[in-house]
XYZ file of C-alpha atoms in Angstrom:
376
model
C 59.444 27.322 -12.828
C 57.489 25.264 -15.329
C 54.789 27.229 -17.169
C 51.667 25.485 -18.440
C 49.006 27.303 -20.457
C 45.551 25.711 -20.187
C 43.369 28.740 -20.958
C 43.040 28.394 -24.721
C 39.321 29.220 -24.740
C 40.382 32.719 -23.651
C 43.055 33.035 -26.321
C 45.492 30.805 -28.162
C 49.210 31.341 -28.771
C 50.009 32.564 -32.254
C 51.630 30.003 -34.517
C 55.188 30.845 -35.658
C 54.059 30.763 -39.289
C 51.440 33.400 -38.485
C 53.950 35.701 -36.803
C 56.319 35.276 -39.745
C 53.775 36.197 -42.403
C 52.500 39.156 -40.365
C 55.993 40.604 -39.891
C 56.717 40.185 -43.592
C 53.432 41.915 -44.455
C 54.091 44.829 -42.093
C 57.513 45.321 -43.646
C 56.569 45.017 -47.303
C 52.852 45.793 -47.642
C 52.310 48.921 -45.562
C 50.252 50.976 -48.008
C 46.743 52.148 -47.221
C 44.430 49.687 -49.015
C 42.163 52.579 -50.028
C 44.964 54.383 -51.883
C 44.970 54.103 -55.661
C 48.765 54.052 -56.081
C 50.828 50.863 -56.265
C 51.443 50.655 -52.518
C 47.727 50.836 -51.806
C 46.798 48.444 -54.598
C 49.306 45.923 -53.280
C 47.775 46.038 -49.787
C 44.268 45.776 -51.234
C 45.259 42.724 -53.271
C 46.693 41.007 -50.201
C 43.476 41.636 -48.251
C 41.263 40.336 -51.040
C 43.408 37.233 -51.430
C 43.004 36.541 -47.699
C 39.250 37.056 -47.993
C 39.134 34.644 -50.942
C 40.950 31.928 -48.983
C 38.774 32.363 -45.886
C 35.643 32.153 -48.029
C 37.011 29.012 -49.681
C 37.546 27.336 -46.295
C 33.963 28.150 -45.272
C 32.429 27.381 -48.686
C 30.902 30.827 -49.143
C 31.503 33.829 -51.398
C 33.933 36.659 -50.731
C 31.084 39.190 -50.677
C 29.654 37.425 -47.615
C 32.780 38.010 -45.470
C 33.224 41.349 -43.671
C 36.388 41.879 -41.628
C 35.912 43.272 -38.107
C 38.026 43.912 -35.017
C 36.974 40.550 -33.566
C 34.060 38.450 -32.407
C 32.525 41.071 -30.134
C 32.227 43.646 -32.895
C 30.946 40.993 -35.303
C 28.177 39.920 -32.886
C 27.209 43.555 -32.273
C 27.259 44.247 -36.011
C 24.976 41.346 -36.897
C 22.434 41.817 -34.099
C 22.116 45.578 -34.548
C 21.996 45.226 -38.333
C 19.168 42.697 -38.034
C 17.065 45.042 -35.897
C 17.962 48.356 -37.513
C 17.830 47.295 -41.150
C 16.305 43.829 -41.610
C 13.045 44.382 -39.755
C 13.756 41.987 -36.890
C 11.503 42.782 -33.921
C 12.024 39.644 -31.839
C 15.325 37.973 -30.854
C 15.393 34.514 -29.288
C 18.652 33.782 -27.487
C 19.828 31.930 -24.357
C 21.409 32.741 -20.991
C 24.424 30.656 -22.077
C 25.591 33.205 -24.658
C 28.744 35.299 -24.558
C 28.296 38.791 -23.131
C 28.917 40.180 -26.618
C 25.469 38.828 -27.459
C 23.749 39.229 -24.083
C 24.752 42.857 -23.573
C 23.836 43.715 -27.145
C 20.353 42.238 -26.826
C 19.957 44.142 -23.534
C 20.784 47.324 -25.455
C 18.286 46.440 -28.177
C 15.628 45.518 -25.609
C 15.935 48.999 -24.088
C 15.077 50.386 -27.518
C 11.990 48.221 -27.902
C 13.102 44.901 -29.383
C 11.358 41.880 -27.860
C 13.867 39.440 -26.342
C 13.066 35.847 -25.363
C 15.415 33.432 -23.609
C 15.399 29.711 -24.320
C 15.369 27.551 -21.208
C 18.460 25.526 -20.372
C 18.364 21.968 -19.091
C 20.223 20.843 -15.981
C 23.157 19.637 -18.086
C 23.727 23.082 -19.609
C 22.173 22.273 -22.980
C 19.423 24.119 -24.822
C 15.786 23.080 -24.386
C 14.941 22.655 -28.068
C 11.265 22.061 -27.349
C 11.106 25.434 -25.615
C 12.863 27.000 -28.604
C 10.166 25.613 -30.877
C 7.454 26.853 -28.518
C 8.920 30.376 -28.631
C 9.142 30.297 -32.422
C 5.617 28.962 -32.846
C 4.187 31.773 -30.713
C 6.210 34.577 -32.305
C 4.135 36.916 -34.454
C 7.020 39.188 -35.459
C 10.054 38.818 -37.682
C 12.406 36.766 -35.523
C 16.146 36.210 -35.241
C 17.525 33.191 -33.366
C 20.943 33.878 -31.789
C 22.536 30.754 -30.281
C 26.251 30.010 -30.026
C 27.673 26.918 -31.708
C 30.202 25.955 -29.009
C 29.966 27.361 -25.506
C 33.169 29.032 -24.344
C 32.754 28.036 -20.677
C 31.317 24.518 -20.661
C 31.990 23.333 -24.200
C 28.384 22.446 -25.060
C 27.798 21.959 -28.796
C 24.606 23.311 -30.341
C 22.619 20.923 -32.526
C 22.917 23.049 -35.664
C 20.743 20.838 -37.920
C 17.928 20.922 -35.356
C 18.015 24.713 -35.003
C 18.270 25.180 -38.766
C 15.229 22.949 -39.290
C 13.269 25.063 -36.799
C 14.410 28.351 -38.301
C 13.274 27.158 -41.725
C 9.963 25.834 -40.397
C 9.125 29.163 -38.755
C 10.784 31.430 -41.338
C 13.226 32.975 -38.871
C 16.770 34.260 -39.314
C 19.606 32.444 -37.525
C 22.823 33.918 -36.115
C 25.355 31.634 -34.447
C 28.358 32.897 -32.502
C 30.965 30.490 -33.894
C 33.970 32.095 -32.213
C 34.847 28.853 -30.388
C 34.265 26.579 -33.378
C 35.882 28.312 -36.375
C 39.206 26.577 -36.960
C 38.219 23.677 -34.689
C 35.156 22.247 -36.442
C 34.461 21.944 -40.177
C 31.790 24.428 -41.261
C 30.397 24.212 -44.777
C 28.189 27.251 -45.237
C 27.039 25.981 -48.621
C 25.390 23.014 -46.887
C 24.080 24.558 -43.655
C 21.482 27.311 -43.782
C 22.896 29.741 -41.227
C 22.354 33.411 -42.019
C 25.125 34.906 -39.873
C 28.250 33.654 -38.082
C 31.157 35.336 -36.310
C 34.850 34.601 -35.822
C 37.849 35.890 -33.868
C 41.343 35.007 -35.104
C 42.940 34.761 -31.672
C 40.773 31.729 -30.857
C 42.490 29.709 -33.602
C 46.150 30.750 -33.195
C 45.866 34.032 -35.076
C 46.335 37.627 -33.889
C 44.061 39.554 -31.543
C 42.026 42.487 -32.781
C 40.821 40.871 -35.995
C 37.833 38.721 -36.896
C 34.991 38.595 -39.359
C 31.244 38.455 -39.742
C 29.503 36.275 -42.303
C 26.319 37.698 -43.815
C 24.398 35.262 -46.004
C 23.939 36.719 -49.480
C 20.564 38.409 -49.714
C 20.199 39.209 -46.009
C 21.582 42.711 -46.473
C 24.571 44.429 -44.847
C 24.356 47.992 -43.555
C 27.296 49.643 -41.745
C 27.150 50.209 -38.000
C 30.537 51.978 -37.999
C 30.388 55.029 -40.253
C 33.182 56.763 -42.129
C 34.972 55.617 -45.258
C 33.921 53.049 -47.831
C 36.124 50.193 -46.621
C 34.806 46.616 -46.749
C 32.659 47.509 -49.766
C 30.949 50.179 -47.694
C 29.999 47.730 -44.939
C 32.493 48.645 -42.228
C 34.395 51.934 -42.112
C 38.004 52.189 -40.968
C 41.392 51.481 -42.523
C 41.929 47.738 -42.715
C 44.612 46.035 -40.608
C 46.367 44.319 -43.491
C 48.892 42.329 -41.455
C 46.259 41.071 -39.009
C 43.958 39.990 -41.846
C 46.826 38.090 -43.469
C 47.688 36.515 -40.110
C 44.087 35.438 -39.571
C 43.932 33.804 -42.997
C 47.226 32.003 -42.397
C 46.079 30.699 -39.017
C 42.753 29.484 -40.390
C 44.421 27.818 -43.368
C 46.787 25.907 -41.075
C 43.943 24.870 -38.763
C 41.804 23.673 -41.664
C 44.705 21.805 -43.247
C 45.520 19.920 -40.031
C 42.027 19.762 -38.526
C 41.564 16.000 -38.706
C 44.863 15.260 -36.942
C 44.399 18.088 -34.437
C 40.891 16.955 -33.473
C 42.121 13.379 -32.993
C 44.956 14.647 -30.773
C 42.620 16.845 -28.720
C 39.979 14.156 -28.216
C 42.675 11.758 -27.059
C 44.110 14.440 -24.773
C 40.706 15.225 -23.269
C 40.005 11.546 -22.574
C 43.450 11.245 -20.992
C 42.800 14.309 -18.829
C 39.410 13.039 -17.642
C 40.757 9.604 -16.734
C 43.822 10.918 -14.928
C 42.004 13.729 -13.140
C 39.158 11.577 -11.799
C 41.623 8.964 -10.554
C 43.385 11.657 -8.500
C 40.415 13.869 -7.508
C 37.414 11.500 -7.357
C 35.202 14.002 -5.498
C 35.271 16.470 -8.388
C 32.769 16.412 -11.223
C 32.369 18.045 -14.604
C 29.873 20.828 -15.199
C 27.330 20.250 -17.929
C 28.410 17.699 -20.510
C 32.003 18.976 -20.615
C 33.264 15.634 -19.269
C 31.764 13.741 -22.205
C 34.020 13.834 -25.266
C 31.125 12.787 -27.492
C 28.745 15.582 -26.436
C 31.103 18.507 -25.897
C 33.947 20.203 -27.703
C 37.372 18.585 -27.547
C 38.948 21.800 -26.253
C 37.033 22.608 -23.035
C 36.488 20.930 -19.657
C 34.709 22.671 -16.771
C 35.475 21.139 -13.371
C 33.438 21.590 -10.200
C 35.068 20.829 -6.870
C 33.077 19.803 -3.808
C 33.869 22.971 -1.841
C 34.653 26.660 -2.129
C 38.332 27.203 -2.963
C 38.646 30.985 -3.335
C 42.447 30.977 -3.705
C 42.713 28.110 -6.182
C 43.279 30.192 -9.323
C 45.957 32.230 -7.560
C 47.645 29.109 -6.176
C 47.749 27.500 -9.608
C 49.129 30.700 -11.109
C 51.925 30.650 -8.531
C 52.803 27.182 -9.802
C 52.940 28.439 -13.380
C 49.563 27.030 -14.431
C 47.106 29.232 -16.317
C 43.423 28.254 -16.216
C 40.258 30.289 -15.707
C 37.075 30.001 -13.733
C 35.728 30.652 -10.293
C 32.483 29.521 -8.767
C 29.142 30.752 -10.046
C 28.826 32.758 -6.817
C 32.344 33.803 -5.858
C 33.153 34.658 -2.266
C 32.622 38.353 -1.660
C 31.132 38.874 -5.117
C 27.873 38.249 -6.904
C 29.568 38.361 -10.296
C 30.125 34.694 -10.966
C 29.735 32.799 -14.202
C 26.379 33.613 -15.776
C 26.649 30.353 -17.725
C 26.969 28.188 -14.605
C 24.278 30.196 -12.844
C 21.859 29.371 -15.645
C 21.742 25.650 -14.875
C 23.522 24.754 -11.597
C 21.524 24.482 -8.369
C 22.210 26.831 -5.464
C 24.451 24.371 -3.612
C 26.614 23.680 -6.667
C 26.977 27.415 -7.298
C 28.812 27.785 -3.987
C 31.555 25.391 -5.094
C 34.627 26.445 -7.033
C 34.652 25.664 -10.737
C 37.600 25.797 -13.111
C 37.684 25.867 -16.882
C 40.577 23.972 -18.422
C 40.923 24.491 -22.169
C 43.333 22.904 -24.617
C 44.785 23.723 -28.018
C 46.575 21.726 -30.680
C 49.815 22.696 -28.903
C 48.845 21.211 -25.509
C 50.746 18.076 -24.458
C 50.080 15.148 -22.111
C 53.076 16.289 -20.076
C 51.291 19.566 -19.368
C 48.165 17.679 -18.319
C 50.288 15.534 -15.994
C 51.810 18.616 -14.384
C 48.404 20.224 -13.848
C 46.956 17.102 -12.212
C 50.008 16.568 -10.018
C 49.946 20.137 -8.737
C 46.203 20.475 -8.184
C 46.009 17.335 -6.028
C 47.872 19.134 -3.266
C 45.573 22.163 -3.436
C 42.126 20.568 -3.226
């Protein structure tokens, strides 16, 4: 049976070069990076070299990069650090955010932090006028937390607009960049973001490793206590091989970004054209069907009816996608992102997220379209 992987927003396959360098590191550089002997010093040097290269790709300093177990920990780290140590009393976020942000702000709200949610428009984008209204009325030290690229519908945040507002109202700005690191160029020397987050497995690196960026001068205080790893910012013995794998994956993505983006934009346009010609009753949620307004890696499709078995049927044909309607049959736990902007009728329909990577081919798109026609 043919197997087609179209769930790259969930995780991406590791590149062979990444696997190779990780295996070599595990075999040759196994010392504890905190040890002072040669084995430990060798591991420490490898980690710091990876940090240097990651910082170079992002145009920041090595002291601003803290390695974490992934994007979820990094988001938790930044939000809790802002409230517990930076004097933030008000967080402005949106209902479109990843649960790593939403559940963390719920936790902080229970402890007294004021939380405000920016309205979303009917195309799944942020209401920037409402964001400005919230900032203008805030009387407390405020942190804006808005993701750069949405993992479900592919919406791209207008970073310059949010940065201009954060500067106008003297707020801090955290952006969950898990879906954009390795896919979009980010020059942190040119854009005034205070905090960003990354997860290696979203750009063909290993799972269980990521990083948080803390702008110099904002202050980093550990949320995980123990040893003095990560310059005292994050306790726990470093995963040397995973850090090396993450750096290798990011370096490859940055090196080939221009060609990869061109391939993915072409692939997305091809998918949209072919899919609509075969399933004309379907539509795209938010702006995910517009290659100029959404990321080149994500399309979110809404069918004109409830198809509760569709994911299972596609899986049986070897096709991996994700989704489900905003209100799934027999469950009230649908997509919180779709619920935030779709009307009640649309929420009853089945939605699928199809997400590409640099490794996705037109032949795989063809197979998906051919097979889904018989199911809808």
